[in-house]
Amino acid sequence: DASLALIAHDGRQLDMVQFAVRHVRLLRRCALVATEATGKLLEDEVGLRVERLQAAPVAARVACEVDAVVFLVDARSTHRHEPDLRALLRICNLRDVPLATNLGSADR
């Protein structure tokens, strides 16, 4: 089975839930990893099984185990985790891990 990291800035959490509802059959076949807040929301609202991690280790996890990443970025705000985001983007580029940062690319 494929493994997928699901991450969303606070302002995009509702979008992540809507994405998960649209793709629930596919997501149930994947090993899912998410940040604590996103993972709890996906478990509670969509009924998915998600391994929840603190935000910082997600970048390291992507480097080793994840086949693809959906990270819904709130581009309207600055975020205190910007260095973690840059690290995640860098690792995805170095490891050729597919990365979707908006719903248009995630849906594809």
mmCIF file of C-alpha atoms in Angstrom:
data_model
loop_
_atom_site.group_PDB
_atom_site.id
_atom_site.type_symbol
_atom_site.label_atom_id
_atom_site.label_comp_id
_atom_site.label_asym_id
_atom_site.label_seq_id
_atom_site.Cartn_x
_atom_site.Cartn_y
_atom_site.Cartn_z
ATOM 1 C CA ASP A 1 0.000 0.000 0.000
ATOM 2 C CA ALA A 2 1.032 3.584 -0.590
ATOM 3 C CA SER A 3 1.892 5.896 2.262
ATOM 4 C CA LEU A 4 0.706 9.481 2.287
ATOM 5 C CA ALA A 5 1.428 12.458 4.523
ATOM 6 C CA LEU A 6 -1.528 14.796 5.063
ATOM 7 C CA ILE A 7 -0.694 18.227 6.462
ATOM 8 C CA ALA A 8 -2.650 21.480 6.551
ATOM 9 C CA HIS A 9 -2.066 24.906 7.992
ATOM 10 C CA ASP A 10 -4.754 25.925 10.494
ATOM 11 C CA GLY A 11 -6.545 28.040 7.906
ATOM 12 C CA ARG A 12 -6.812 25.041 5.560
ATOM 13 C CA GLN A 13 -8.014 22.352 7.985
ATOM 14 C CA LEU A 14 -11.592 22.451 6.659
ATOM 15 C CA ASP A 15 -10.265 22.093 3.111
ATOM 16 C CA MET A 16 -8.302 19.008 4.207
ATOM 17 C CA VAL A 17 -11.441 17.448 5.674
ATOM 18 C CA GLN A 18 -13.352 18.138 2.455
ATOM 19 C CA PHE A 19 -10.473 16.667 0.424
ATOM 20 C CA ALA A 20 -10.478 13.549 2.622
ATOM 21 C CA VAL A 21 -14.245 13.127 2.313
ATOM 22 C CA ARG A 22 -13.984 13.320 -1.496
ATOM 23 C CA HIS A 23 -11.183 10.731 -1.567
ATOM 24 C CA VAL A 24 -12.041 8.591 1.468
ATOM 25 C CA ARG A 25 -12.073 5.274 -0.446
ATOM 26 C CA LEU A 26 -8.577 5.885 -1.789
ATOM 27 C CA LEU A 27 -7.261 7.217 1.523
ATOM 28 C CA ARG A 28 -8.508 4.157 3.422
ATOM 29 C CA ARG A 29 -6.156 2.039 1.291
ATOM 30 C CA CYS A 30 -3.134 4.171 2.237
ATOM 31 C CA ALA A 31 -0.947 4.299 5.309
ATOM 32 C CA LEU A 32 -1.616 7.850 6.485
ATOM 33 C CA VAL A 33 0.720 10.084 8.465
ATOM 34 C CA ALA A 34 -0.299 13.558 9.620
ATOM 35 C CA THR A 35 0.532 16.238 12.099
ATOM 36 C CA GLU A 36 -1.256 15.926 15.436
ATOM 37 C CA ALA A 37 -4.008 18.472 14.721
ATOM 38 C CA THR A 38 -4.701 17.371 11.141
ATOM 39 C CA GLY A 39 -4.610 13.701 12.085
ATOM 40 C CA LYS A 40 -7.096 14.138 14.939
ATOM 41 C CA LEU A 41 -9.444 16.075 12.669
ATOM 42 C CA LEU A 42 -9.290 13.384 9.966
ATOM 43 C CA GLU A 43 -9.929 10.655 12.512
ATOM 44 C CA ASP A 44 -12.833 12.480 14.171
ATOM 45 C CA GLU A 45 -14.514 13.959 11.087
ATOM 46 C CA VAL A 46 -13.800 11.376 8.378
ATOM 47 C CA GLY A 47 -13.097 8.189 10.336
ATOM 48 C CA LEU A 48 -9.655 7.600 8.855
ATOM 49 C CA ARG A 49 -6.865 5.796 10.674
ATOM 50 C CA VAL A 50 -3.927 8.186 10.885
ATOM 51 C CA GLU A 51 -0.535 7.989 12.547
ATOM 52 C CA ARG A 52 -0.202 11.362 14.241
ATOM 53 C CA LEU A 53 3.174 13.088 14.598
ATOM 54 C CA GLN A 54 4.414 16.350 16.026
ATOM 55 C CA ALA A 55 4.927 18.888 13.226
ATOM 56 C CA ALA A 56 8.728 18.897 13.124
ATOM 57 C CA PRO A 57 9.317 15.130 12.571
ATOM 58 C CA VAL A 58 7.053 15.062 9.524
ATOM 59 C CA ALA A 59 9.884 16.360 7.306
ATOM 60 C CA ALA A 60 12.210 13.598 8.480
ATOM 61 C CA ARG A 61 9.490 10.985 7.990
ATOM 62 C CA VAL A 62 8.938 12.124 4.406
ATOM 63 C CA ALA A 63 12.609 11.558 3.687
ATOM 64 C CA CYS A 64 12.395 7.896 4.641
ATOM 65 C CA GLU A 65 8.913 6.490 4.303
ATOM 66 C CA VAL A 66 6.231 8.533 2.581
ATOM 67 C CA ASP A 67 5.306 8.030 -1.073
ATOM 68 C CA ALA A 68 3.526 11.385 -1.477
ATOM 69 C CA VAL A 69 2.575 14.512 0.483
ATOM 70 C CA VAL A 70 -0.531 16.676 0.511
ATOM 71 C CA PHE A 71 0.318 19.870 2.375
ATOM 72 C CA LEU A 72 -2.470 22.422 2.081
ATOM 73 C CA VAL A 73 -0.638 25.705 2.553
ATOM 74 C CA ASP A 74 -2.369 28.850 3.759
ATOM 75 C CA ALA A 75 -0.544 31.335 1.542
ATOM 76 C CA ARG A 76 -2.429 34.296 3.043
ATOM 77 C CA SER A 77 -0.575 34.109 6.348
ATOM 78 C CA THR A 78 2.951 33.745 7.636
ATOM 79 C CA HIS A 79 3.580 30.773 9.888
ATOM 80 C CA ARG A 80 5.960 30.096 12.740
ATOM 81 C CA HIS A 81 6.845 26.743 11.193
ATOM 82 C CA GLU A 82 8.259 28.253 7.988
ATOM 83 C CA PRO A 83 11.671 26.559 8.508
ATOM 84 C CA ASP A 84 9.902 23.187 8.802
ATOM 85 C CA LEU A 85 7.962 23.903 5.616
ATOM 86 C CA ARG A 86 11.159 24.763 3.761
ATOM 87 C CA ALA A 87 12.767 21.558 5.048
ATOM 88 C CA LEU A 88 9.783 19.517 3.881
ATOM 89 C CA LEU A 89 9.816 21.130 0.429
ATOM 90 C CA ARG A 90 13.561 20.544 0.149
ATOM 91 C CA ILE A 91 13.301 16.879 1.124
ATOM 92 C CA CYS A 92 10.448 16.289 -1.308
ATOM 93 C CA ASN A 93 12.509 17.826 -4.100
ATOM 94 C CA LEU A 94 15.652 15.895 -3.187
ATOM 95 C CA ARG A 95 13.826 12.560 -2.898
ATOM 96 C CA ASP A 96 11.406 13.112 -5.813
ATOM 97 C CA VAL A 97 8.420 12.749 -3.486
ATOM 98 C CA PRO A 98 5.237 14.072 -5.128
ATOM 99 C CA LEU A 99 3.956 17.125 -3.254
ATOM 100 C CA ALA A 100 0.586 18.865 -3.572
ATOM 101 C CA THR A 101 0.263 22.236 -1.847
ATOM 102 C CA ASN A 102 -3.277 23.129 -2.929
ATOM 103 C CA LEU A 103 -6.570 21.348 -3.604
ATOM 104 C CA GLY A 104 -6.166 21.490 -7.374
ATOM 105 C CA SER A 105 -2.951 19.497 -7.328
ATOM 106 C CA ALA A 106 -4.098 17.249 -4.447
ATOM 107 C CA ASP A 107 -7.261 16.223 -6.282
ATOM 108 C CA ARG A 108 -5.194 15.165 -9.268
#
